Short mmCIF file of N, CA and C in Angstrom, two decimals:
data_model
loop_
_atom_site.label_atom_id
_atom_site.label_comp_id
_atom_site.label_asym_id
_atom_site.label_seq_id
_atom_site.Cartn_x
_atom_site.Cartn_y
_atom_site.Cartn_z
N MET A 1 -28.40 9.19 -12.83
CA MET A 1 -28.41 10.39 -11.98
C MET A 1 -27.33 10.31 -10.90
N ASP A 2 -26.64 11.41 -10.66
CA ASP A 2 -25.50 11.32 -9.67
C ASP A 2 -25.84 11.82 -8.26
N VAL A 3 -26.98 12.47 -8.19
CA VAL A 3 -27.48 12.85 -6.82
C VAL A 3 -28.91 12.33 -6.68
N ARG A 4 -29.31 12.04 -5.46
CA ARG A 4 -30.68 11.63 -5.16
C ARG A 4 -31.20 12.61 -4.10
N VAL A 5 -32.40 13.09 -4.39
CA VAL A 5 -33.07 14.02 -3.48
C VAL A 5 -33.99 13.25 -2.55
N ASP A 6 -33.85 13.45 -1.22
CA ASP A 6 -34.66 12.68 -0.30
C ASP A 6 -36.00 13.42 -0.16
N GLU A 7 -36.90 12.82 0.67
CA GLU A 7 -38.30 13.41 0.89
C GLU A 7 -38.26 14.72 1.51
N ALA A 8 -37.16 15.12 2.12
CA ALA A 8 -37.11 16.44 2.77
C ALA A 8 -36.44 17.55 1.75
N GLY A 9 -36.03 17.00 0.61
CA GLY A 9 -35.53 17.93 -0.41
C GLY A 9 -33.97 18.06 -0.43
N LYS A 10 -33.30 17.19 0.44
CA LYS A 10 -31.90 17.22 0.51
C LYS A 10 -31.24 16.34 -0.51
N ALA A 11 -30.31 16.89 -1.28
CA ALA A 11 -29.61 16.20 -2.36
C ALA A 11 -28.37 15.53 -1.85
N ARG A 12 -28.25 14.28 -2.15
CA ARG A 12 -27.01 13.54 -1.64
C ARG A 12 -26.41 12.80 -2.92
N CYS A 13 -25.12 12.43 -2.72
CA CYS A 13 -24.57 11.51 -3.74
C CYS A 13 -25.45 10.31 -3.89
N ALA A 14 -25.70 9.90 -5.07
CA ALA A 14 -26.72 8.87 -5.34
C ALA A 14 -26.36 7.40 -4.80
N TRP A 15 -25.07 7.26 -4.55
CA TRP A 15 -24.69 5.91 -3.97
C TRP A 15 -25.34 5.63 -2.54
N VAL A 16 -25.68 6.72 -1.93
CA VAL A 16 -26.30 6.62 -0.55
C VAL A 16 -27.61 5.84 -0.62
N GLY A 17 -28.43 6.10 -1.58
CA GLY A 17 -29.71 5.41 -1.68
C GLY A 17 -30.60 5.81 -0.54
N GLU A 18 -31.44 4.92 -0.13
CA GLU A 18 -32.50 5.19 0.90
C GLU A 18 -32.12 4.72 2.35
N ASP A 19 -31.03 4.00 2.53
CA ASP A 19 -30.69 3.39 3.80
C ASP A 19 -30.34 4.61 4.78
N VAL A 20 -30.95 4.54 5.92
CA VAL A 20 -30.73 5.64 6.97
C VAL A 20 -29.34 5.65 7.42
N GLU A 21 -28.77 4.49 7.72
CA GLU A 21 -27.36 4.52 8.23
C GLU A 21 -26.37 5.04 7.19
N TYR A 22 -26.64 4.67 5.89
CA TYR A 22 -25.76 5.18 4.83
C TYR A 22 -25.90 6.64 4.65
N ARG A 23 -27.11 7.14 4.76
CA ARG A 23 -27.29 8.59 4.78
C ARG A 23 -26.51 9.36 5.91
N ARG A 24 -26.62 8.84 7.08
CA ARG A 24 -25.93 9.38 8.24
C ARG A 24 -24.43 9.28 8.02
N TYR A 25 -23.95 8.17 7.53
CA TYR A 25 -22.51 8.03 7.20
C TYR A 25 -22.02 9.11 6.18
N HIS A 26 -22.82 9.23 5.12
CA HIS A 26 -22.44 10.16 4.07
C HIS A 26 -22.47 11.60 4.56
N ASP A 27 -23.54 11.92 5.41
CA ASP A 27 -23.64 13.32 5.86
C ASP A 27 -22.68 13.71 6.98
N GLU A 28 -22.34 12.72 7.82
CA GLU A 28 -21.49 13.08 9.01
C GLU A 28 -20.11 12.53 8.96
N GLU A 29 -19.68 11.56 8.12
CA GLU A 29 -18.31 11.06 8.07
C GLU A 29 -17.64 11.09 6.75
N TRP A 30 -18.23 10.62 5.74
CA TRP A 30 -17.48 10.41 4.50
C TRP A 30 -17.02 11.68 3.95
N GLY A 31 -15.77 11.74 3.73
CA GLY A 31 -15.14 13.02 3.20
C GLY A 31 -14.74 14.07 4.13
N ARG A 32 -15.03 13.79 5.41
CA ARG A 32 -14.59 14.70 6.40
C ARG A 32 -13.12 14.39 6.90
N PRO A 33 -12.32 15.35 7.08
CA PRO A 33 -10.97 14.98 7.57
C PRO A 33 -11.00 14.21 8.92
N LEU A 34 -10.29 13.04 8.88
CA LEU A 34 -10.13 12.16 10.00
C LEU A 34 -8.71 12.10 10.42
N HIS A 35 -8.51 12.32 11.64
CA HIS A 35 -7.04 12.18 12.13
C HIS A 35 -7.05 11.27 13.45
N GLY A 36 -5.83 10.91 13.76
CA GLY A 36 -5.58 10.10 14.96
C GLY A 36 -5.23 8.65 14.47
N ASP A 37 -4.19 8.07 15.18
CA ASP A 37 -3.71 6.76 14.82
C ASP A 37 -4.77 5.79 14.97
N ARG A 38 -5.51 5.72 16.04
CA ARG A 38 -6.46 4.70 16.21
C ARG A 38 -7.60 4.78 15.25
N ALA A 39 -8.08 5.95 15.06
CA ALA A 39 -9.13 6.19 14.09
C ALA A 39 -8.77 5.76 12.71
N LEU A 40 -7.55 6.10 12.33
CA LEU A 40 -7.01 5.81 10.98
C LEU A 40 -6.74 4.26 10.89
N PHE A 41 -6.24 3.66 12.03
CA PHE A 41 -6.12 2.29 11.95
C PHE A 41 -7.43 1.53 11.75
N GLU A 42 -8.52 1.97 12.44
CA GLU A 42 -9.75 1.44 12.21
C GLU A 42 -10.18 1.57 10.74
N LYS A 43 -10.02 2.82 10.19
CA LYS A 43 -10.42 2.97 8.74
C LYS A 43 -9.62 2.13 7.92
N LEU A 44 -8.32 1.96 8.11
CA LEU A 44 -7.47 1.10 7.26
C LEU A 44 -7.92 -0.36 7.31
N SER A 45 -8.26 -0.78 8.52
CA SER A 45 -8.71 -2.16 8.77
C SER A 45 -10.07 -2.40 8.08
N LEU A 46 -11.02 -1.49 8.24
CA LEU A 46 -12.31 -1.69 7.74
C LEU A 46 -12.29 -1.63 6.21
N GLU A 47 -11.50 -0.73 5.67
CA GLU A 47 -11.37 -0.62 4.21
C GLU A 47 -10.79 -2.04 3.68
N GLY A 48 -9.86 -2.60 4.46
CA GLY A 48 -9.29 -3.87 3.98
C GLY A 48 -10.33 -4.98 4.09
N PHE A 49 -11.21 -5.00 5.09
CA PHE A 49 -12.31 -5.99 5.14
C PHE A 49 -13.31 -5.73 4.01
N GLN A 50 -13.42 -4.49 3.56
CA GLN A 50 -14.46 -4.21 2.60
C GLN A 50 -13.99 -4.63 1.14
N ALA A 51 -12.70 -4.89 1.00
CA ALA A 51 -12.23 -5.25 -0.36
C ALA A 51 -13.07 -6.43 -0.96
N GLY A 52 -13.65 -6.11 -2.11
CA GLY A 52 -14.46 -7.18 -2.67
C GLY A 52 -15.94 -7.14 -2.21
N LEU A 53 -16.33 -6.33 -1.25
CA LEU A 53 -17.63 -6.23 -0.77
C LEU A 53 -18.17 -4.81 -0.90
N SER A 54 -19.37 -4.62 -0.55
CA SER A 54 -19.93 -3.23 -0.54
C SER A 54 -19.68 -2.65 0.77
N TRP A 55 -19.55 -1.25 0.86
CA TRP A 55 -19.27 -0.54 2.10
C TRP A 55 -20.42 -0.72 3.06
N ILE A 56 -21.65 -0.74 2.57
CA ILE A 56 -22.77 -0.84 3.47
C ILE A 56 -22.69 -2.09 4.20
N THR A 57 -22.20 -3.14 3.73
CA THR A 57 -21.98 -4.44 4.50
C THR A 57 -21.03 -4.19 5.66
N ILE A 58 -20.01 -3.45 5.45
CA ILE A 58 -19.03 -3.15 6.55
C ILE A 58 -19.70 -2.17 7.56
N LEU A 59 -20.36 -1.20 7.02
CA LEU A 59 -21.02 -0.24 7.90
C LEU A 59 -21.97 -0.88 8.84
N ARG A 60 -22.72 -1.78 8.37
CA ARG A 60 -23.75 -2.50 9.18
C ARG A 60 -23.09 -3.39 10.22
N LYS A 61 -21.82 -3.81 10.00
CA LYS A 61 -21.09 -4.62 10.89
C LYS A 61 -20.03 -3.90 11.70
N ARG A 62 -20.03 -2.63 11.54
CA ARG A 62 -18.96 -1.81 12.18
C ARG A 62 -18.99 -1.89 13.65
N SER A 63 -20.09 -1.78 14.29
CA SER A 63 -20.16 -1.78 15.77
C SER A 63 -19.63 -3.22 16.36
N ARG A 64 -19.89 -4.22 15.65
CA ARG A 64 -19.39 -5.57 16.08
C ARG A 64 -17.84 -5.65 15.77
N PHE A 65 -17.44 -5.09 14.71
CA PHE A 65 -15.94 -5.06 14.40
C PHE A 65 -15.28 -4.31 15.55
N ARG A 66 -15.91 -3.19 15.95
CA ARG A 66 -15.24 -2.43 17.01
C ARG A 66 -15.22 -3.20 18.32
N GLU A 67 -16.19 -4.01 18.56
CA GLU A 67 -16.20 -4.84 19.77
C GLU A 67 -15.10 -5.81 19.78
N VAL A 68 -15.18 -6.65 18.74
CA VAL A 68 -14.23 -7.81 18.73
C VAL A 68 -12.79 -7.42 18.47
N PHE A 69 -12.59 -6.26 17.82
CA PHE A 69 -11.19 -5.73 17.58
C PHE A 69 -10.83 -4.66 18.67
N GLU A 70 -11.52 -4.69 19.81
CA GLU A 70 -11.04 -3.91 21.00
C GLU A 70 -10.87 -2.44 20.59
N ARG A 71 -12.04 -1.85 19.84
CA ARG A 71 -12.06 -0.49 19.47
C ARG A 71 -10.89 -0.11 18.61
N PHE A 72 -10.33 -1.15 17.91
CA PHE A 72 -9.20 -0.99 17.11
C PHE A 72 -7.96 -0.33 17.69
N ASP A 73 -7.74 -0.74 18.96
CA ASP A 73 -6.52 -0.35 19.65
C ASP A 73 -5.34 -1.10 19.18
N PRO A 74 -4.39 -0.54 18.46
CA PRO A 74 -3.35 -1.27 17.73
C PRO A 74 -2.51 -2.13 18.76
N ASP A 75 -2.28 -1.62 19.91
CA ASP A 75 -1.46 -2.32 20.90
C ASP A 75 -2.24 -3.62 21.37
N THR A 76 -3.52 -3.45 21.53
CA THR A 76 -4.24 -4.67 22.01
C THR A 76 -4.37 -5.71 20.84
N VAL A 77 -4.78 -5.19 19.69
CA VAL A 77 -4.98 -6.05 18.48
C VAL A 77 -3.61 -6.77 18.15
N SER A 78 -2.52 -6.08 18.30
CA SER A 78 -1.15 -6.65 17.91
C SER A 78 -0.86 -7.85 18.73
N ASN A 79 -1.57 -8.03 19.88
CA ASN A 79 -1.28 -9.23 20.74
C ASN A 79 -2.22 -10.35 20.49
N PHE A 80 -3.16 -10.21 19.49
CA PHE A 80 -4.04 -11.26 19.24
C PHE A 80 -3.31 -12.50 18.76
N GLY A 81 -3.66 -13.73 19.12
CA GLY A 81 -3.02 -14.91 18.73
C GLY A 81 -4.00 -15.90 18.06
N SER A 82 -3.56 -17.11 17.97
CA SER A 82 -4.35 -18.09 17.19
C SER A 82 -5.73 -18.31 17.80
N ASP A 83 -5.80 -18.31 19.11
CA ASP A 83 -7.22 -18.39 19.77
C ASP A 83 -8.12 -17.27 19.31
N ASP A 84 -7.57 -16.03 19.22
CA ASP A 84 -8.27 -14.89 18.82
C ASP A 84 -8.82 -15.07 17.36
N ILE A 85 -7.88 -15.56 16.57
CA ILE A 85 -8.19 -15.68 15.06
C ILE A 85 -9.39 -16.78 15.05
N GLU A 86 -9.27 -17.77 15.80
CA GLU A 86 -10.33 -18.79 15.66
C GLU A 86 -11.66 -18.21 16.20
N ARG A 87 -11.61 -17.51 17.25
CA ARG A 87 -12.85 -16.81 17.89
C ARG A 87 -13.41 -15.86 16.84
N LEU A 88 -12.59 -15.05 16.10
CA LEU A 88 -13.07 -14.15 15.15
C LEU A 88 -13.70 -14.91 13.95
N MET A 89 -13.07 -16.08 13.57
CA MET A 89 -13.58 -16.80 12.48
C MET A 89 -15.05 -17.37 12.73
N THR A 90 -15.38 -17.45 13.92
CA THR A 90 -16.76 -17.98 14.17
C THR A 90 -17.71 -16.89 14.55
N ASP A 91 -17.38 -15.70 14.48
CA ASP A 91 -18.24 -14.50 14.80
C ASP A 91 -18.93 -14.05 13.49
N ALA A 92 -20.26 -14.34 13.33
CA ALA A 92 -21.08 -14.02 12.24
C ALA A 92 -21.35 -12.53 12.15
N GLY A 93 -20.89 -11.82 13.21
CA GLY A 93 -21.14 -10.28 13.26
C GLY A 93 -20.08 -9.55 12.40
N ILE A 94 -19.07 -10.19 12.04
CA ILE A 94 -18.01 -9.58 11.21
C ILE A 94 -17.78 -10.33 9.84
N ILE A 95 -16.95 -9.89 9.02
CA ILE A 95 -16.60 -10.68 7.87
C ILE A 95 -15.55 -11.68 8.27
N ARG A 96 -15.93 -12.94 8.11
CA ARG A 96 -14.97 -14.04 8.55
C ARG A 96 -14.11 -14.51 7.47
N ASN A 97 -13.09 -13.62 7.20
CA ASN A 97 -12.13 -13.98 6.22
C ASN A 97 -10.79 -14.07 6.91
N ARG A 98 -10.26 -15.29 6.97
CA ARG A 98 -9.03 -15.55 7.74
C ARG A 98 -7.83 -14.59 7.32
N ALA A 99 -7.65 -14.47 5.95
CA ALA A 99 -6.57 -13.64 5.54
C ALA A 99 -6.71 -12.18 5.91
N LYS A 100 -7.94 -11.71 5.85
CA LYS A 100 -8.20 -10.25 6.38
C LYS A 100 -7.99 -10.09 7.85
N ILE A 101 -8.44 -11.02 8.63
CA ILE A 101 -8.29 -11.00 10.05
C ILE A 101 -6.71 -11.07 10.45
N ILE A 102 -6.03 -12.00 9.84
CA ILE A 102 -4.59 -12.07 10.04
C ILE A 102 -3.89 -10.78 9.65
N ALA A 103 -4.35 -10.27 8.49
CA ALA A 103 -3.64 -8.98 8.03
C ALA A 103 -3.99 -7.89 8.93
N THR A 104 -5.19 -7.79 9.61
CA THR A 104 -5.51 -6.77 10.58
C THR A 104 -4.59 -6.84 11.75
N ILE A 105 -4.37 -8.06 12.25
CA ILE A 105 -3.48 -8.27 13.40
C ILE A 105 -2.08 -7.85 13.03
N GLY A 106 -1.59 -8.36 11.92
CA GLY A 106 -0.21 -7.93 11.42
C GLY A 106 -0.08 -6.46 11.20
N ASN A 107 -1.08 -5.82 10.65
CA ASN A 107 -1.06 -4.42 10.54
C ASN A 107 -0.98 -3.68 11.83
N ALA A 108 -1.75 -4.18 12.82
CA ALA A 108 -1.72 -3.61 14.23
C ALA A 108 -0.32 -3.76 14.77
N GLN A 109 0.32 -4.82 14.49
CA GLN A 109 1.66 -5.02 14.98
C GLN A 109 2.61 -3.95 14.38
N LEU A 110 2.47 -3.62 13.12
CA LEU A 110 3.21 -2.60 12.61
C LEU A 110 2.88 -1.20 13.12
N VAL A 111 1.66 -0.94 13.28
CA VAL A 111 1.23 0.36 13.85
C VAL A 111 1.73 0.54 15.30
N SER A 112 1.64 -0.54 16.10
CA SER A 112 2.12 -0.43 17.45
C SER A 112 3.56 -0.21 17.67
N GLN A 113 4.33 -0.42 16.56
CA GLN A 113 5.81 -0.13 16.57
C GLN A 113 6.07 1.29 16.22
N MET A 114 5.00 2.03 15.73
CA MET A 114 5.22 3.37 15.35
C MET A 114 5.13 4.27 16.57
N VAL A 115 5.77 5.49 16.44
CA VAL A 115 5.64 6.50 17.51
C VAL A 115 4.22 7.16 17.42
N PRO A 116 3.71 7.64 18.51
CA PRO A 116 2.40 8.25 18.43
C PRO A 116 2.35 9.24 17.33
N GLY A 117 1.29 9.27 16.53
CA GLY A 117 1.12 10.25 15.47
C GLY A 117 1.70 9.90 14.14
N GLU A 118 2.54 8.87 14.16
CA GLU A 118 3.25 8.54 12.95
C GLU A 118 2.36 7.98 11.82
N LEU A 119 1.38 7.20 12.23
CA LEU A 119 0.45 6.62 11.21
C LEU A 119 -0.35 7.77 10.65
N ASP A 120 -0.84 8.65 11.42
CA ASP A 120 -1.60 9.84 10.93
C ASP A 120 -0.70 10.62 9.90
N ASP A 121 0.45 10.95 10.36
CA ASP A 121 1.37 11.77 9.48
C ASP A 121 1.66 11.03 8.21
N PHE A 122 1.93 9.80 8.30
CA PHE A 122 2.37 8.98 7.20
C PHE A 122 1.22 8.96 6.13
N LEU A 123 -0.08 8.58 6.56
CA LEU A 123 -1.14 8.48 5.65
C LEU A 123 -1.46 9.80 5.10
N TRP A 124 -1.52 10.87 5.89
CA TRP A 124 -1.93 12.12 5.35
C TRP A 124 -0.79 12.80 4.41
N SER A 125 0.38 12.15 4.53
CA SER A 125 1.48 12.72 3.62
C SER A 125 1.18 12.43 2.15
N PHE A 126 0.20 11.50 1.95
CA PHE A 126 -0.17 11.14 0.59
C PHE A 126 -1.44 11.89 0.01
N ALA A 127 -2.00 12.72 0.85
CA ALA A 127 -3.18 13.64 0.46
C ALA A 127 -2.64 14.54 -0.63
N PRO A 128 -3.56 14.73 -1.64
CA PRO A 128 -3.10 15.77 -2.68
C PRO A 128 -2.79 17.16 -1.92
N GLU A 129 -1.84 17.82 -2.45
CA GLU A 129 -1.47 19.04 -1.78
C GLU A 129 -2.42 20.21 -2.17
N ARG A 130 -3.18 20.10 -3.18
CA ARG A 130 -4.14 21.15 -3.51
C ARG A 130 -5.48 20.49 -3.72
N PRO A 131 -6.59 21.19 -3.49
CA PRO A 131 -7.88 20.56 -3.71
C PRO A 131 -8.03 20.14 -5.16
N GLN A 132 -8.62 18.96 -5.37
CA GLN A 132 -8.89 18.40 -6.58
C GLN A 132 -10.28 19.11 -7.14
N PRO A 133 -10.39 19.10 -8.42
CA PRO A 133 -11.66 19.61 -9.03
C PRO A 133 -12.87 18.80 -8.51
N ARG A 134 -14.00 19.41 -8.20
CA ARG A 134 -15.11 18.84 -7.77
C ARG A 134 -15.62 17.86 -8.86
N PRO A 135 -15.87 16.55 -8.58
CA PRO A 135 -16.45 15.64 -9.50
C PRO A 135 -17.84 16.11 -10.00
N GLN A 136 -18.05 16.16 -11.28
CA GLN A 136 -19.38 16.62 -11.68
C GLN A 136 -20.28 15.43 -11.88
N SER A 137 -19.72 14.22 -11.87
CA SER A 137 -20.53 13.03 -11.91
C SER A 137 -19.67 11.91 -11.39
N PHE A 138 -20.25 10.75 -11.18
CA PHE A 138 -19.49 9.55 -10.73
C PHE A 138 -18.53 9.09 -11.71
N ALA A 139 -18.78 9.38 -12.94
CA ALA A 139 -17.79 8.97 -14.02
C ALA A 139 -16.40 9.76 -13.78
N ASP A 140 -16.50 10.94 -13.08
CA ASP A 140 -15.33 11.67 -12.79
C ASP A 140 -14.62 11.20 -11.60
N VAL A 141 -15.11 10.30 -10.72
CA VAL A 141 -14.47 9.77 -9.57
C VAL A 141 -13.63 8.59 -9.97
N PRO A 142 -12.34 8.73 -9.71
CA PRO A 142 -11.43 7.58 -10.11
C PRO A 142 -11.43 6.52 -9.11
N ALA A 143 -11.02 5.32 -9.48
CA ALA A 143 -10.85 4.20 -8.56
C ALA A 143 -9.53 4.16 -7.85
N THR A 144 -8.59 4.80 -8.57
CA THR A 144 -7.24 4.92 -7.96
C THR A 144 -6.60 6.31 -8.50
N THR A 145 -5.68 6.65 -7.76
CA THR A 145 -4.97 7.96 -8.19
C THR A 145 -3.42 7.62 -8.04
N PRO A 146 -2.58 8.50 -8.57
CA PRO A 146 -1.15 8.32 -8.26
C PRO A 146 -0.89 8.32 -6.83
N GLU A 147 -1.63 9.20 -6.09
CA GLU A 147 -1.41 9.24 -4.58
C GLU A 147 -1.81 7.92 -3.88
N SER A 148 -2.94 7.41 -4.26
CA SER A 148 -3.39 6.14 -3.62
C SER A 148 -2.38 5.05 -4.04
N ALA A 149 -1.92 5.02 -5.20
CA ALA A 149 -0.88 4.00 -5.60
C ALA A 149 0.35 4.22 -4.85
N ALA A 150 0.71 5.44 -4.69
CA ALA A 150 1.98 5.65 -3.81
C ALA A 150 1.81 5.26 -2.34
N MET A 151 0.59 5.56 -1.84
CA MET A 151 0.32 5.15 -0.45
C MET A 151 0.39 3.65 -0.36
N SER A 152 -0.30 3.00 -1.25
CA SER A 152 -0.33 1.49 -1.25
C SER A 152 1.11 0.94 -1.29
N LYS A 153 1.97 1.43 -2.15
CA LYS A 153 3.27 1.01 -2.40
C LYS A 153 4.09 1.21 -1.02
N ALA A 154 3.95 2.32 -0.49
CA ALA A 154 4.72 2.63 0.76
C ALA A 154 4.25 1.78 1.90
N LEU A 155 2.89 1.57 2.08
CA LEU A 155 2.43 0.75 3.07
C LEU A 155 2.95 -0.71 2.89
N ARG A 156 2.83 -1.21 1.70
CA ARG A 156 3.33 -2.61 1.38
C ARG A 156 4.88 -2.71 1.71
N LYS A 157 5.61 -1.71 1.46
CA LYS A 157 7.01 -1.71 1.70
C LYS A 157 7.27 -1.89 3.19
N ARG A 158 6.34 -1.21 4.01
CA ARG A 158 6.51 -1.30 5.46
C ARG A 158 5.85 -2.73 5.96
N GLY A 159 5.30 -3.53 5.09
CA GLY A 159 4.79 -4.78 5.54
C GLY A 159 3.19 -4.83 5.69
N PHE A 160 2.56 -3.72 5.36
CA PHE A 160 1.07 -3.76 5.57
C PHE A 160 0.34 -4.69 4.52
N ARG A 161 -0.67 -5.21 4.79
CA ARG A 161 -1.51 -6.04 3.81
C ARG A 161 -2.91 -5.57 3.66
N PHE A 162 -3.48 -5.94 2.53
CA PHE A 162 -4.87 -5.55 2.15
C PHE A 162 -4.96 -4.04 2.07
N VAL A 163 -3.88 -3.43 1.43
CA VAL A 163 -3.69 -1.92 1.22
C VAL A 163 -3.48 -1.64 -0.21
N GLY A 164 -4.29 -2.28 -1.18
CA GLY A 164 -4.11 -2.08 -2.58
C GLY A 164 -4.52 -0.59 -2.97
N PRO A 165 -4.13 -0.16 -4.10
CA PRO A 165 -4.41 1.26 -4.51
C PRO A 165 -5.89 1.62 -4.53
N THR A 166 -6.79 0.74 -4.88
CA THR A 166 -8.15 1.00 -4.88
C THR A 166 -8.64 1.13 -3.44
N THR A 167 -8.25 0.19 -2.59
CA THR A 167 -8.60 0.27 -1.17
C THR A 167 -8.05 1.49 -0.49
N MET A 168 -6.86 1.91 -0.88
CA MET A 168 -6.32 3.10 -0.29
C MET A 168 -6.99 4.36 -0.86
N TYR A 169 -7.49 4.40 -2.08
CA TYR A 169 -8.26 5.53 -2.54
C TYR A 169 -9.58 5.58 -1.76
N ALA A 170 -10.23 4.45 -1.51
CA ALA A 170 -11.42 4.46 -0.71
C ALA A 170 -11.11 5.04 0.72
N LEU A 171 -9.98 4.70 1.28
CA LEU A 171 -9.54 5.20 2.64
C LEU A 171 -9.42 6.74 2.48
N MET A 172 -8.84 7.14 1.40
CA MET A 172 -8.63 8.65 1.22
C MET A 172 -9.89 9.35 1.05
N GLN A 173 -10.88 8.73 0.36
CA GLN A 173 -12.23 9.33 0.33
C GLN A 173 -12.84 9.42 1.72
N SER A 174 -12.91 8.28 2.31
CA SER A 174 -13.68 8.20 3.70
C SER A 174 -13.00 9.01 4.81
N ALA A 175 -11.71 9.07 4.64
CA ALA A 175 -11.03 9.86 5.73
C ALA A 175 -10.76 11.38 5.37
N GLY A 176 -11.42 11.80 4.32
CA GLY A 176 -11.44 13.22 3.83
C GLY A 176 -10.06 13.79 3.32
N MET A 177 -9.22 12.78 2.90
CA MET A 177 -7.95 13.24 2.26
C MET A 177 -8.27 13.84 0.84
N VAL A 178 -9.44 13.25 0.23
CA VAL A 178 -9.99 13.88 -1.02
C VAL A 178 -11.45 14.05 -0.71
N ASP A 179 -12.10 14.88 -1.52
CA ASP A 179 -13.55 15.14 -1.37
C ASP A 179 -14.17 14.79 -2.68
N ASP A 180 -14.82 13.62 -2.67
CA ASP A 180 -15.47 13.21 -3.95
C ASP A 180 -17.02 13.33 -3.92
N HIS A 181 -17.52 14.25 -3.08
CA HIS A 181 -18.93 14.45 -3.14
C HIS A 181 -19.22 15.20 -4.50
N VAL A 182 -20.10 14.69 -5.23
CA VAL A 182 -20.42 15.21 -6.64
C VAL A 182 -21.08 16.49 -6.51
N ALA A 183 -21.01 17.21 -7.56
CA ALA A 183 -21.70 18.56 -7.81
C ALA A 183 -23.18 18.21 -7.61
N GLY A 184 -23.73 19.14 -6.87
CA GLY A 184 -25.17 18.93 -6.60
C GLY A 184 -25.48 18.37 -5.25
N CYS A 185 -24.59 17.65 -4.68
CA CYS A 185 -24.75 17.08 -3.32
C CYS A 185 -24.62 18.26 -2.27
N TRP A 186 -25.45 18.15 -1.26
CA TRP A 186 -25.41 19.32 -0.29
C TRP A 186 -24.03 19.33 0.34
N ARG A 187 -23.32 18.30 0.46
CA ARG A 187 -21.96 18.30 1.12
C ARG A 187 -20.88 18.92 0.10
N ALA A 188 -21.25 19.04 -1.12
CA ALA A 188 -20.30 19.66 -2.09
C ALA A 188 -20.22 21.11 -2.02
N ASP A 189 -21.18 21.79 -1.30
CA ASP A 189 -21.24 23.12 -1.21
C ASP A 189 -20.32 23.67 -0.22
#
């Protein structure tokens, strides 16, 4: 089944399950257009941390990520050094993956060199130009698209890390560049 109906009769994408925070995220964030360099840098970073894990793991740790990464201010994070890396490696409130932490700092350095609005414009330039057909089932939702592959390639060319095509498609979904709410979900209407 591709939708799940809750106790109040609201149909949602089935991946949401019963978790209250996941429901809120699905209803209020996932698939809604997100703009702003800081917001998109946060999304890019969290999607990178999610690679190989479930999104609910990241979602449950998001508030701590925001604390320790200074609300994902690229200018601040770009100045993190070895002491910060070691501090983050001991923080059980986040994903303690050295490569992902170092990548986030490096990505922040790249973002901080951009002019305001450049990250937003750059990422959104890969959004499909016309609305895609509504997925009828999860089987219709791709893991990657030509657009996510192009975004990944362009980001890597600029020096970004943990930005593979699958991760970038997840970013496109969560930032509303594509709308993959399946048919029957209340958000698909």
